[in-house]
mmCIF file of C-alpha atoms in Angstrom:
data_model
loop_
_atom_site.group_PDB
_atom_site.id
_atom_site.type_symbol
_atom_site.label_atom_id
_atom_site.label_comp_id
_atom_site.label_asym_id
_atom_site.label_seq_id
_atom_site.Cartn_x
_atom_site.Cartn_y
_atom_site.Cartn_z
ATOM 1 C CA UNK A 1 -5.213 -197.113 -86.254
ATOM 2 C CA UNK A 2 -4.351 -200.988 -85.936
ATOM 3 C CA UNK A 3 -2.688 -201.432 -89.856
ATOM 4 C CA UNK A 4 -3.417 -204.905 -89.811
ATOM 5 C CA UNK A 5 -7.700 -204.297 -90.052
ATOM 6 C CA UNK A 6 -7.217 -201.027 -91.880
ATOM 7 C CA UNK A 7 -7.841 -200.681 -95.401
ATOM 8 C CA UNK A 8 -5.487 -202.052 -97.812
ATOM 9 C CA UNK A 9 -4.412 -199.044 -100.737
ATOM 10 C CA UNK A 10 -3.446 -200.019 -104.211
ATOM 11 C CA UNK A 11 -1.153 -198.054 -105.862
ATOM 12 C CA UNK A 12 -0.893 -198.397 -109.814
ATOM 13 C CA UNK A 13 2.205 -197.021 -111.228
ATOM 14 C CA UNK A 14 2.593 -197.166 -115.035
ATOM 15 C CA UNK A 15 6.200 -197.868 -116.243
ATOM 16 C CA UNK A 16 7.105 -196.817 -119.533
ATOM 17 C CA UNK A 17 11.082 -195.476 -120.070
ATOM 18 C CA UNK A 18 10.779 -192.634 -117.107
ATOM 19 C CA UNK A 19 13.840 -190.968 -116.066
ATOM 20 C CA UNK A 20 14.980 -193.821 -113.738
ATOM 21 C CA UNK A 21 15.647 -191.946 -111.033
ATOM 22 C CA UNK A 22 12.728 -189.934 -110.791
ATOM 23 C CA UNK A 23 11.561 -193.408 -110.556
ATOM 24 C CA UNK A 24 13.241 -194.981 -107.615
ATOM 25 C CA UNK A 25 11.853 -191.188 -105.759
ATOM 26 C CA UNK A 26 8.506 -191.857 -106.482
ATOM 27 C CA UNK A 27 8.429 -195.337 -105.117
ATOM 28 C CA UNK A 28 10.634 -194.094 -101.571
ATOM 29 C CA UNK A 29 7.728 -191.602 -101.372
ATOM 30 C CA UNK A 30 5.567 -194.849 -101.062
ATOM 31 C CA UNK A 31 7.668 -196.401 -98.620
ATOM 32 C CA UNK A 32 7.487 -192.815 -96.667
ATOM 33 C CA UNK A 33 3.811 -193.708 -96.038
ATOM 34 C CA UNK A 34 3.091 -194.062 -92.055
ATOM 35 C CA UNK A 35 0.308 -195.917 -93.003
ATOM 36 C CA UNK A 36 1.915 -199.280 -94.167
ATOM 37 C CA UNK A 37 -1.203 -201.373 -95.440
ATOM 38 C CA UNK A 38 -0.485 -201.294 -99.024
ATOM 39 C CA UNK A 39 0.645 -202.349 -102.243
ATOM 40 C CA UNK A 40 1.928 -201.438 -105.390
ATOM 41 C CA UNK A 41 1.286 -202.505 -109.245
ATOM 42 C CA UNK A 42 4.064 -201.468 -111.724
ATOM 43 C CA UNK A 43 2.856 -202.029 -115.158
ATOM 44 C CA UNK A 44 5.671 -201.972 -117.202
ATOM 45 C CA UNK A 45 3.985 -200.782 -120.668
ATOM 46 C CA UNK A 46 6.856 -202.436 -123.311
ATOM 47 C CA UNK A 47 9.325 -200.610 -122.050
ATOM 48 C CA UNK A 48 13.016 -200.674 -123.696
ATOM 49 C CA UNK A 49 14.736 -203.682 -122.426
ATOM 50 C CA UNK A 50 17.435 -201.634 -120.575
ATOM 51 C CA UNK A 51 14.830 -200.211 -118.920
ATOM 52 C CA UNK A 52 12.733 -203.451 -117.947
ATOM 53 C CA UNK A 53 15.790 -204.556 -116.505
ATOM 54 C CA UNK A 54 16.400 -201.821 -114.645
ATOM 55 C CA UNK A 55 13.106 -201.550 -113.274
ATOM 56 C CA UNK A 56 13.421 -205.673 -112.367
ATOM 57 C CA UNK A 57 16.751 -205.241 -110.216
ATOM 58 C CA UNK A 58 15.669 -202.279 -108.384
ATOM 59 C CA UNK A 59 12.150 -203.631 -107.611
ATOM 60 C CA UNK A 60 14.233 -206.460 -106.715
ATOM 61 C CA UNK A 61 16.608 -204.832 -104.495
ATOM 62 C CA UNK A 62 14.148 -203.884 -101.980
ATOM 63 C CA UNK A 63 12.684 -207.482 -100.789
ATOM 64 C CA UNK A 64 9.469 -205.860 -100.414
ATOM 65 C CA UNK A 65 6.483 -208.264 -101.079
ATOM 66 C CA UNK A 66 4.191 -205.497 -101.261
ATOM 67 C CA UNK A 67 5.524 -204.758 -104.888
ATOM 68 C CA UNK A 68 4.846 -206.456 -107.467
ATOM 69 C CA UNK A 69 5.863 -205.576 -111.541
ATOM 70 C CA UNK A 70 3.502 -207.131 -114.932
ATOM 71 C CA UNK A 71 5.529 -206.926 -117.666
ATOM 72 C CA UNK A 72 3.545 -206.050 -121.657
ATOM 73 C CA UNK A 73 5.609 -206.741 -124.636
ATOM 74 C CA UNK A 74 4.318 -203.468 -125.951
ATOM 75 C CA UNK A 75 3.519 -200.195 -125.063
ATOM 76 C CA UNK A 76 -0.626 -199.958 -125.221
ATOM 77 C CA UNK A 77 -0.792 -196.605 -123.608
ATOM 78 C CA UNK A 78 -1.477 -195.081 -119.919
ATOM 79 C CA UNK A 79 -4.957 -195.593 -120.237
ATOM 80 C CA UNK A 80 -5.081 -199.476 -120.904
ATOM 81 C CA UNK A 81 -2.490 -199.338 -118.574
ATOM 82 C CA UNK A 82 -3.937 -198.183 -115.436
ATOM 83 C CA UNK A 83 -7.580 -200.110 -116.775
ATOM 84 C CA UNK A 84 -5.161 -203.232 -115.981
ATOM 85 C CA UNK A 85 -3.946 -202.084 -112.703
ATOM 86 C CA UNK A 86 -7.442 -202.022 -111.313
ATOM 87 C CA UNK A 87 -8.597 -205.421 -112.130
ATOM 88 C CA UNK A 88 -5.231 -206.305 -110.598
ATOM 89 C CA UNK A 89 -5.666 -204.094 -107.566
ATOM 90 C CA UNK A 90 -6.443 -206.784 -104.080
ATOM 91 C CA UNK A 91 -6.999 -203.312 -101.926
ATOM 92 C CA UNK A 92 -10.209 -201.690 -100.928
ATOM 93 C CA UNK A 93 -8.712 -197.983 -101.871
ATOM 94 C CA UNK A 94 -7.073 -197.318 -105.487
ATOM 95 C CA UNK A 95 -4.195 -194.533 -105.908
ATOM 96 C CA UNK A 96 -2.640 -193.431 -109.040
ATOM 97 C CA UNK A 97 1.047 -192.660 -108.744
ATOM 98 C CA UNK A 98 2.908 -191.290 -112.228
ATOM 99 C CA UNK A 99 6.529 -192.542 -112.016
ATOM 100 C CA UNK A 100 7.853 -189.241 -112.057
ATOM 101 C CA UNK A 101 5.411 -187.646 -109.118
ATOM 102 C CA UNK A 102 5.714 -188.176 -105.476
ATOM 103 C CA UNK A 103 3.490 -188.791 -102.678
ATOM 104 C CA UNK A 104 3.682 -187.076 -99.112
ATOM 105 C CA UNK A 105 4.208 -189.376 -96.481
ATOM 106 C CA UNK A 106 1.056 -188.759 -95.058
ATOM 107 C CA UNK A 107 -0.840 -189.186 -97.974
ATOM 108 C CA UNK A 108 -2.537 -192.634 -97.158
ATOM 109 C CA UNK A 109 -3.490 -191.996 -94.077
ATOM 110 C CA UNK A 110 -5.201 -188.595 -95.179
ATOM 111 C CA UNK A 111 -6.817 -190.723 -97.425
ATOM 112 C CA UNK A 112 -8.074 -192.995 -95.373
ATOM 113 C CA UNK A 113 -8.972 -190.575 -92.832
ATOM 114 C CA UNK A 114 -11.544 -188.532 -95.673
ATOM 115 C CA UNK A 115 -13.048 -192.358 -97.013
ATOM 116 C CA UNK A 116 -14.129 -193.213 -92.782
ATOM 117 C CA UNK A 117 -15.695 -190.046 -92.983
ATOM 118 C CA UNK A 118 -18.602 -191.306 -95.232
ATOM 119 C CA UNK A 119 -18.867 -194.841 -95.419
ATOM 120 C CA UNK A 120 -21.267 -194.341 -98.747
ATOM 121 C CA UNK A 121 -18.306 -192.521 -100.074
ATOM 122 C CA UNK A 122 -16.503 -193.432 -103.269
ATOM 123 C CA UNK A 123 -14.026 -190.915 -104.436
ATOM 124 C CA UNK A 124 -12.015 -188.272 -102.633
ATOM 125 C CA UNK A 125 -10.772 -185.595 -104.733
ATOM 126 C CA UNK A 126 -7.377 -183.772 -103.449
ATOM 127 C CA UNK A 127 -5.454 -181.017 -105.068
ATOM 128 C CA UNK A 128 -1.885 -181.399 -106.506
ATOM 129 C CA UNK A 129 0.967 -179.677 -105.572
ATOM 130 C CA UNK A 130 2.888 -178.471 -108.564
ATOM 131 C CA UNK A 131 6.921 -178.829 -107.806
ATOM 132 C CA UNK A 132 9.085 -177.020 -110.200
ATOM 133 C CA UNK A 133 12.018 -178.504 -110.497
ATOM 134 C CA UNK A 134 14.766 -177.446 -112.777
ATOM 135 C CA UNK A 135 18.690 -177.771 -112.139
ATOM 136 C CA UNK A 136 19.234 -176.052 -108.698
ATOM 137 C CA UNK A 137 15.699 -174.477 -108.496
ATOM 138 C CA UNK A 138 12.845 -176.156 -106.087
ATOM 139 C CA UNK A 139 9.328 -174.476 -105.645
ATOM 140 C CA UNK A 140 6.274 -176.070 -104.621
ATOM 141 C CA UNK A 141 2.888 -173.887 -106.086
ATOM 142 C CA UNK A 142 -0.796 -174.587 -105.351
ATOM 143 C CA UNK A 143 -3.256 -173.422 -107.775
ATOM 144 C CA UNK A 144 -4.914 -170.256 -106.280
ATOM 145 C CA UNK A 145 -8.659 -171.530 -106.617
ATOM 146 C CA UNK A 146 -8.255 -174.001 -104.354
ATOM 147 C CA UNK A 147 -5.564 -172.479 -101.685
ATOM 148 C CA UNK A 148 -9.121 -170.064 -100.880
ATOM 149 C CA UNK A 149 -11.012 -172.893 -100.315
ATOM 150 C CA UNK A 150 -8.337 -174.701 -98.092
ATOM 151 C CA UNK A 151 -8.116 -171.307 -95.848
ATOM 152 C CA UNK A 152 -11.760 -170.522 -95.597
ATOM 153 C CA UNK A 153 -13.664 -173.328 -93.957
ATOM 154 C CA UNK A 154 -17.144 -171.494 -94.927
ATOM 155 C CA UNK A 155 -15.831 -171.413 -98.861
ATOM 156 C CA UNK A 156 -14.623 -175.145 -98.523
ATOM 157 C CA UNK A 157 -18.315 -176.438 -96.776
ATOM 158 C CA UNK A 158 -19.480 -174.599 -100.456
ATOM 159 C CA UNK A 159 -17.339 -176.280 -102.742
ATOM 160 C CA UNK A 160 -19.537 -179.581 -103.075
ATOM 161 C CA UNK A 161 -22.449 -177.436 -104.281
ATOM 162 C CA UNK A 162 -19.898 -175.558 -106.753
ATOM 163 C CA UNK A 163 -18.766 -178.067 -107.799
ATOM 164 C CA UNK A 164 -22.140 -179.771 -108.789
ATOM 165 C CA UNK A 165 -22.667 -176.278 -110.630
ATOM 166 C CA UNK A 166 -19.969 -176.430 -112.634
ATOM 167 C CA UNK A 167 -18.795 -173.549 -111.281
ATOM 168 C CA UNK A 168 -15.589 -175.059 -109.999
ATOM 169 C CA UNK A 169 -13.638 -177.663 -111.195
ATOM 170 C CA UNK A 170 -13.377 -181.010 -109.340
ATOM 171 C CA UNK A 171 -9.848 -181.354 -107.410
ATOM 172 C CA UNK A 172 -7.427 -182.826 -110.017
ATOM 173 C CA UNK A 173 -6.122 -185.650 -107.795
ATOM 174 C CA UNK A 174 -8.538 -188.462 -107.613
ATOM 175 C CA UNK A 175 -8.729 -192.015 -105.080
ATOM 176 C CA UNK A 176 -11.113 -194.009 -105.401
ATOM 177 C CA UNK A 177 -13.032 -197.601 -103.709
ATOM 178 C CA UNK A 178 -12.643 -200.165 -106.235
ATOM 179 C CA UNK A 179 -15.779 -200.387 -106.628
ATOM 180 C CA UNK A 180 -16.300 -197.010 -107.865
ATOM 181 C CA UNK A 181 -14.632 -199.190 -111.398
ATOM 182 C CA UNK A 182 -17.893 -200.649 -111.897
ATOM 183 C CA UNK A 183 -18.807 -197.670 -113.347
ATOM 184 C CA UNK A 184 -15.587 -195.858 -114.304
ATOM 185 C CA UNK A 185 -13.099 -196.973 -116.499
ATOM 186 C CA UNK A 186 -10.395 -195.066 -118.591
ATOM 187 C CA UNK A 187 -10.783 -194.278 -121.940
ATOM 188 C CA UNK A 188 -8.364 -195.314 -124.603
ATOM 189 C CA UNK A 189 -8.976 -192.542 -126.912
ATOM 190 C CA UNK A 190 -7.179 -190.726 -124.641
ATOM 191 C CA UNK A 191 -3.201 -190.751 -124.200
ATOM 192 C CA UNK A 192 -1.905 -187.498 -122.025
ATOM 193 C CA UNK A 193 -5.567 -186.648 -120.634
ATOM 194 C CA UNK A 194 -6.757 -189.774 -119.452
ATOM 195 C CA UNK A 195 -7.058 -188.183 -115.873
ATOM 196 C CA UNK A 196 -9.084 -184.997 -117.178
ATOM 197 C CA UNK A 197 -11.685 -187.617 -118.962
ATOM 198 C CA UNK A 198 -12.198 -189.746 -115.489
ATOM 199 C CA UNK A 199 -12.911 -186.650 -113.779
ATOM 200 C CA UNK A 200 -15.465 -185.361 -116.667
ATOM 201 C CA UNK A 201 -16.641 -188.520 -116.347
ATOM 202 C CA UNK A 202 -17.929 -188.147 -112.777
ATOM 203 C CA UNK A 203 -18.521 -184.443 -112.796
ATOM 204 C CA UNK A 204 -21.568 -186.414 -115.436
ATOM 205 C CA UNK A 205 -22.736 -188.277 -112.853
ATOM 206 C CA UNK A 206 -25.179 -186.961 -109.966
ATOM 207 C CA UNK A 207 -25.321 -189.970 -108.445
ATOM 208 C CA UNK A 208 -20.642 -190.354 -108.658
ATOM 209 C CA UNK A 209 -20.961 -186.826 -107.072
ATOM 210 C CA UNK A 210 -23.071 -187.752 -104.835
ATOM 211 C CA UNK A 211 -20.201 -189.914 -103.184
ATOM 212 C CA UNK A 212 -17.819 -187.817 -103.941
ATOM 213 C CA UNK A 213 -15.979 -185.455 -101.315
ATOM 214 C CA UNK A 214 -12.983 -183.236 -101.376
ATOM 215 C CA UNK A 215 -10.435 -183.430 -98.794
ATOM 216 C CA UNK A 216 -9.193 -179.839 -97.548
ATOM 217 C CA UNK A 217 -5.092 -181.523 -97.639
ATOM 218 C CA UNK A 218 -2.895 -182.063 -100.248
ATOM 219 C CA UNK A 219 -0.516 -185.040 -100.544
ATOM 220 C CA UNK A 220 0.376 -185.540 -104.047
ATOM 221 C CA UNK A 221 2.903 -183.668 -105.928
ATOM 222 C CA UNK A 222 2.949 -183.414 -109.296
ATOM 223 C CA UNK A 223 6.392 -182.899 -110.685
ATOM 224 C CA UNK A 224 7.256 -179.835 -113.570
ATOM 225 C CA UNK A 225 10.821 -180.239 -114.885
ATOM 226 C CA UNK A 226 12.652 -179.970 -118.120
ATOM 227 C CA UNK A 227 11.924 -182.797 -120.699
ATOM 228 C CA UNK A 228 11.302 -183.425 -124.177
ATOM 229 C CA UNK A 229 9.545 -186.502 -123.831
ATOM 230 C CA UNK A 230 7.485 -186.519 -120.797
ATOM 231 C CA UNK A 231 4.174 -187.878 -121.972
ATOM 232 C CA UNK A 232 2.015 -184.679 -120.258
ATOM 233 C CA UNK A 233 5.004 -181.953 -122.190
ATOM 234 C CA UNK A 234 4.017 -183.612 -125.574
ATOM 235 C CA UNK A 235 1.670 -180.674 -127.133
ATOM 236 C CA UNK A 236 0.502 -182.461 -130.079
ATOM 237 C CA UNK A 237 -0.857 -185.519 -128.172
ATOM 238 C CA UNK A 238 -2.483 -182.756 -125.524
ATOM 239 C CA UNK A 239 -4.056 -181.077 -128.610
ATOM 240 C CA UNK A 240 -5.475 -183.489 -129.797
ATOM 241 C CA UNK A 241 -6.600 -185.336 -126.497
ATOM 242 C CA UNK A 242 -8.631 -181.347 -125.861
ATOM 243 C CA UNK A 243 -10.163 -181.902 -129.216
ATOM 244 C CA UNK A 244 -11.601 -185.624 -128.100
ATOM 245 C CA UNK A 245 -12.701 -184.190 -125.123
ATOM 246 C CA UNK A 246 -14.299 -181.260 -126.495
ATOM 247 C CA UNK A 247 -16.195 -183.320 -129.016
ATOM 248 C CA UNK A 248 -17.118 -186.437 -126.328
ATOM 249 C CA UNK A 249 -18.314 -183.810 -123.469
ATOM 250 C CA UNK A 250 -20.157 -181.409 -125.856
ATOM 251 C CA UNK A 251 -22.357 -184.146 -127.156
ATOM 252 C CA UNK A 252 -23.599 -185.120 -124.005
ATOM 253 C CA UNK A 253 -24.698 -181.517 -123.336
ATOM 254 C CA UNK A 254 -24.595 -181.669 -119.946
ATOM 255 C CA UNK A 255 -25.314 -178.152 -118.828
ATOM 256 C CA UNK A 256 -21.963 -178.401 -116.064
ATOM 257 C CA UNK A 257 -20.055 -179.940 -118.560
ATOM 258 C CA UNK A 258 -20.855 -177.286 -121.235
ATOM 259 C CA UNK A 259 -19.896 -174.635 -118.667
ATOM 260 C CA UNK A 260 -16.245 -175.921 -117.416
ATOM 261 C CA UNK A 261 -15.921 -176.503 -121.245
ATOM 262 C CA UNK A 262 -16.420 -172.705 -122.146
ATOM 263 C CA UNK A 263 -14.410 -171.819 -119.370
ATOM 264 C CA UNK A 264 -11.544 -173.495 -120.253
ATOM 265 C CA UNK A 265 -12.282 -171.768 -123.571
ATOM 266 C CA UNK A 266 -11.464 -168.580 -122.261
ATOM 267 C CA UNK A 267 -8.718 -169.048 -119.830
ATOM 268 C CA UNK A 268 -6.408 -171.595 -121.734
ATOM 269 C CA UNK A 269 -5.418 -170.724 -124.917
ATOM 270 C CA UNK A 270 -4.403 -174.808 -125.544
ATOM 271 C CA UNK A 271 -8.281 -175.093 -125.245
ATOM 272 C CA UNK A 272 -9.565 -171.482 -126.892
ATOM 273 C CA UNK A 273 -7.389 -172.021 -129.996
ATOM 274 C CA UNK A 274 -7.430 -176.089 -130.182
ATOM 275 C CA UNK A 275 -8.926 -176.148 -134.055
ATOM 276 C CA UNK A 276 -6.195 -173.603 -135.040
ATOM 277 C CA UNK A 277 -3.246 -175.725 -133.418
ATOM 278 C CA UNK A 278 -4.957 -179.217 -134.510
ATOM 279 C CA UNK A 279 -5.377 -177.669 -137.880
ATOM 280 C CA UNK A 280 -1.279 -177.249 -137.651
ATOM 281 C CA UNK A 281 -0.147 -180.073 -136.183
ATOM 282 C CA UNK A 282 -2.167 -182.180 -138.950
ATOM 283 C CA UNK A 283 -1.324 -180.608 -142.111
ATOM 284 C CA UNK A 284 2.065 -178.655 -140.753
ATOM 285 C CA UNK A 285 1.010 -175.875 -143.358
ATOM 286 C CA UNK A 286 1.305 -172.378 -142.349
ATOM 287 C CA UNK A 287 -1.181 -170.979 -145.029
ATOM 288 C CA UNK A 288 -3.915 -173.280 -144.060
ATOM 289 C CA UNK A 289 -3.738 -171.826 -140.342
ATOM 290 C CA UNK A 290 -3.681 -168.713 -142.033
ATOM 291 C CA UNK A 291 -6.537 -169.452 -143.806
ATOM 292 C CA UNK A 292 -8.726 -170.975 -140.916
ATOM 293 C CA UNK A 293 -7.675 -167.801 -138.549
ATOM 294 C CA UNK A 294 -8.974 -165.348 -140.892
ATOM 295 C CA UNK A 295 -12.355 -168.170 -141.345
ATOM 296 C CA UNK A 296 -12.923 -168.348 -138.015
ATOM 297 C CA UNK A 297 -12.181 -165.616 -135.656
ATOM 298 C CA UNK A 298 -14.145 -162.517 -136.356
ATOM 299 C CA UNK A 299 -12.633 -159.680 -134.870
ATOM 300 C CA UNK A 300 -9.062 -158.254 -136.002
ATOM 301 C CA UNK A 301 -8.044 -159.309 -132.111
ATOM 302 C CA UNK A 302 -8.677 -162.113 -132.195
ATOM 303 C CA UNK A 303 -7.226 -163.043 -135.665
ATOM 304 C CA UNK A 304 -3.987 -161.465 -134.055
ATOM 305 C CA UNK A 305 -4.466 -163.088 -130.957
ATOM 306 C CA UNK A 306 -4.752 -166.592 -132.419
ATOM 307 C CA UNK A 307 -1.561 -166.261 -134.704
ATOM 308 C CA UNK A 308 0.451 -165.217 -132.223
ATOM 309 C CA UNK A 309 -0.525 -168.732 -130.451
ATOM 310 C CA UNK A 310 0.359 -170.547 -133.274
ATOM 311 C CA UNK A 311 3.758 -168.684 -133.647
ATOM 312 C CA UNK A 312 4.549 -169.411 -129.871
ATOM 313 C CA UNK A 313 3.574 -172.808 -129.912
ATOM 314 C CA UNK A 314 5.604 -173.692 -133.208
ATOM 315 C CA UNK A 315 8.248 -171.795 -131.077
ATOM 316 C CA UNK A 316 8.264 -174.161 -128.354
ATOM 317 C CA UNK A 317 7.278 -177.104 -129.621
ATOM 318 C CA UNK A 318 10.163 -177.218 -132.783
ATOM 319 C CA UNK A 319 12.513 -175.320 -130.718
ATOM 320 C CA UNK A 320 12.487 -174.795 -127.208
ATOM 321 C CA UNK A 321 11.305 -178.277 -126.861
ATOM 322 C CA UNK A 322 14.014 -179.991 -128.278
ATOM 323 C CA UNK A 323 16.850 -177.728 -127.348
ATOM 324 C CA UNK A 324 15.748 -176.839 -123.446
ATOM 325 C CA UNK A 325 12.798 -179.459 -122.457
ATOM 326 C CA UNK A 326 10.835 -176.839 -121.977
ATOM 327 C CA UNK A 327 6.793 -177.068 -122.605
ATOM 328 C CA UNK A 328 4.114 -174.831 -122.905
ATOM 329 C CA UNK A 329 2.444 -176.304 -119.610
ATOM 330 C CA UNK A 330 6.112 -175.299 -117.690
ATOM 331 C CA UNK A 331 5.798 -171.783 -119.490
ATOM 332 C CA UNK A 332 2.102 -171.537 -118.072
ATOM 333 C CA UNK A 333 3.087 -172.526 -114.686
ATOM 334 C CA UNK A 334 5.917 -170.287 -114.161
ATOM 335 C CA UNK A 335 4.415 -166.944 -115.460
ATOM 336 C CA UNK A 336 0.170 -167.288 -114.741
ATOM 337 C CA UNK A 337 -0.570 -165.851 -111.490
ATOM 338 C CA UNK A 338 -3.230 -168.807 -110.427
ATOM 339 C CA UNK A 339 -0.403 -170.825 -109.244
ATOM 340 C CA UNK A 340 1.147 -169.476 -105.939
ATOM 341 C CA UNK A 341 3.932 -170.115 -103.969
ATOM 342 C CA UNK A 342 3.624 -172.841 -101.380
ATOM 343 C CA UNK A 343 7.073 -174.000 -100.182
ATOM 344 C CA UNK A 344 7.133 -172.482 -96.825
ATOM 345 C CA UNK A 345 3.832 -173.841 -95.808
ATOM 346 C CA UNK A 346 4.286 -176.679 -96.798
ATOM 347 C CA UNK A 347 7.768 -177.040 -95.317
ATOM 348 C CA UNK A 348 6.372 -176.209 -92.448
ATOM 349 C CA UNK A 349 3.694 -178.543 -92.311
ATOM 350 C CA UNK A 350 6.223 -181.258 -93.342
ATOM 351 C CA UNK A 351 8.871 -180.117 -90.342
ATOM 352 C CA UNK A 352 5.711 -180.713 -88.219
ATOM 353 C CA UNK A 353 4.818 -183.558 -89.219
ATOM 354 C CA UNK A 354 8.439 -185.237 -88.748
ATOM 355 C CA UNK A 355 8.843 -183.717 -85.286
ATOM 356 C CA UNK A 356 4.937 -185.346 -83.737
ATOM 357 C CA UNK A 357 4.167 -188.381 -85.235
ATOM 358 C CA UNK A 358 5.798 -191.532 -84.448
ATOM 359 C CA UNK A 359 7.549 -193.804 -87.263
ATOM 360 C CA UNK A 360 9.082 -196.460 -87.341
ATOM 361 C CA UNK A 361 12.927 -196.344 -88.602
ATOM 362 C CA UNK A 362 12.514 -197.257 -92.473
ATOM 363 C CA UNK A 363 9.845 -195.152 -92.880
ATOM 364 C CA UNK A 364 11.564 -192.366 -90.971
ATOM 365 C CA UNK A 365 14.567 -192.739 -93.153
ATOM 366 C CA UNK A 366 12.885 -192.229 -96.342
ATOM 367 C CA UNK A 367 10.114 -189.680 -95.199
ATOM 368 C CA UNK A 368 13.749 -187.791 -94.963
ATOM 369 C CA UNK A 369 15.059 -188.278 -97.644
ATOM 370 C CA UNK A 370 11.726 -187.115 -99.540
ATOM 371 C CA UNK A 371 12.507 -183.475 -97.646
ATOM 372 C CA UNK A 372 15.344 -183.062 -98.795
ATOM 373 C CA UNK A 373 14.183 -184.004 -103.024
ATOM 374 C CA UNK A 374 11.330 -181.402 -102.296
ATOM 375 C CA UNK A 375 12.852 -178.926 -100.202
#
């Protein structure tokens, strides 16, 4: 593919006090990319001043045109955020990058790739890989509902119409055509699920769905490690961001909606028990929970059942939080069978990848150096 006619692919990367050098790995994984077409919007959302300066000498340090960093004087929230990285964005293809995550280096071009498939398309929906890194320990998962679609070429030709049902969920990791923003935006009510409401959003939409396609490869990796103030680890914000969404998507009773709704009801307890934990988390009293488990949950089981929740997520969230960095979503991830082991496929696919295609020597350099963070 000639770069200089191919699509141009905005990246939007909100700043706001990430561990630095989680940072500087996310943006190498941009300069990894064999397609080199692009550019990338830092938003800097008031970051400490440290920080800002930080970000400005690194960004800096590269002499790479392609970058480019707005600064706001205070922090308005990921959602406002990436709203202003849009109407920045000059390319014809929006990405969202969290500073902490990584790309694989054949990410744009995979994206590109799916979008000349269709030219009425809009959105391509990938899945995430989930790396797991803590001290020593590296694992890359991928979530078990969709490694059976990836393997089975008759299941994946399905998922479209599954999808529409509502009875599978759209592929978490969403690009877009700018244009698909005249009709999408992000929602400010929203602070660690702004990504789940975009993607309710156009599971609402026959005619977003009907330019929507999944691609069967994965190229972003979301990153699990220890932290107690990653914006995603922070339970009361998720809690009550479920709540919003509950009460915004269940009004529109949308019959696909309602459907994913209930079944997150029954297979995340964050979701089944979200009243109980809200109920906690706004008046911190014990006896009120108490009270509202013995209101609302009818059978001795499930009384049971919901305390124990509320024990284990006082547990974590006042203890093992604080202490460790550990969160209930690195808990889930670790111990719930959906989410399988991937690292020697995907090594694989990424030794393969380095041995056949041609790149040029910066690119090369940090496509290797992104092996050796994952692997």
């Amino acid at each position: 593919m000639n770069q200089n006619h191919s699509p141009k692919i905005s990246t939007i990367i909100p700043y706001y006090n990430p561990p630095f050098h989680y940072f500087t790995e996310a943006v190498e994984s941009v300069l990894a990319q064999s397609h080199k077409n692009w550019e990338v919007i830092i938003l800097n959302d008031g970051s400490k001043v440290e920080n800002k300066k930080l970000l400005e000498n690194y960004i800096e340090s590269l002499n790479d045109s392609r970058f480019s960093i707005t600064h706001f004087e205070k922090n308005y929230g990921i959602s406002y955020t990436r709203n202003k990285g849009v109407e920045a964005a000059q390319g014809d293809i929006v990405l969202f990058l969290d500073a902490d995550d990584l790309f694989l280096p054949w990410y744009f071009e995979k994206v590109i790739e799916s979008f000349s498939r269709n030219n009425n398309c809009l959105i391509v929906a990938f899945n995430n890989l989930i790396l797991l890194s803590a001290s020593r320990l590296k694992k890359v998962y991928i979530k078990d509902t969709y490694l059976k679609f990836l393997n089975k070429k008759e299941m994946f030709n399905k998922l479209p119409y599954l999808i529409k049902s509502g009875d599978v969920f759209l592929p978490p990791r969403i690009t877009f055509k700018k244009k698909a923003f005249e009709i999408l935006s992000f929602d400010s009510m929203f602070h660690s699920s702004d990504d789940i409401d975009l993607n309710f959003q156009i599971m609402c939409s026959d005619e977003l769905l009907d330019k929507t396609i999944v691609a069967p490869i994965p190229g972003y990796v979301y990153r699990f490690y220890l932290s107690t103030d990653r914006l995603t680890h922070k339970t009361v914000l998720l809690n009550k961001d479920i709540r919003n969404l509950r009460v915004k998507y269940k009004k529109k009773n949308i019959p696909r909606i309602l459907k994913m709704i209930k079944h997150l009801e029954s297979n995340h307890n964050e979701w089944r028990f979200n009243d109980l934990l809200n109920c906690y988390f706004a008046t911190g009293s014990l006896i009120k929970c108490f009270k509202y488990s013995l209101q609302n949950f009818h059978t001795l089981k499930g009384k049971i059942k919901s305390l124990l929740i509320l024990f284990q997520t006082i547990l974590i969230v006042r203890v093992l939080n604080p202490l460790t960095g550990i969160s209930p979503r690195l808990l889930e991830l670790i111990f719930k069978k959906e989410f399988l082991n991937y690292n020697k496929i995907l090594k694989q696919e990424y030794l393969n990848y380095l041995e056949n295609i041609s790149l040029a020597t910066t690119e090369r350099y940090y496509a290797n150096r992104l092996f050796k963070r994952i692997f």
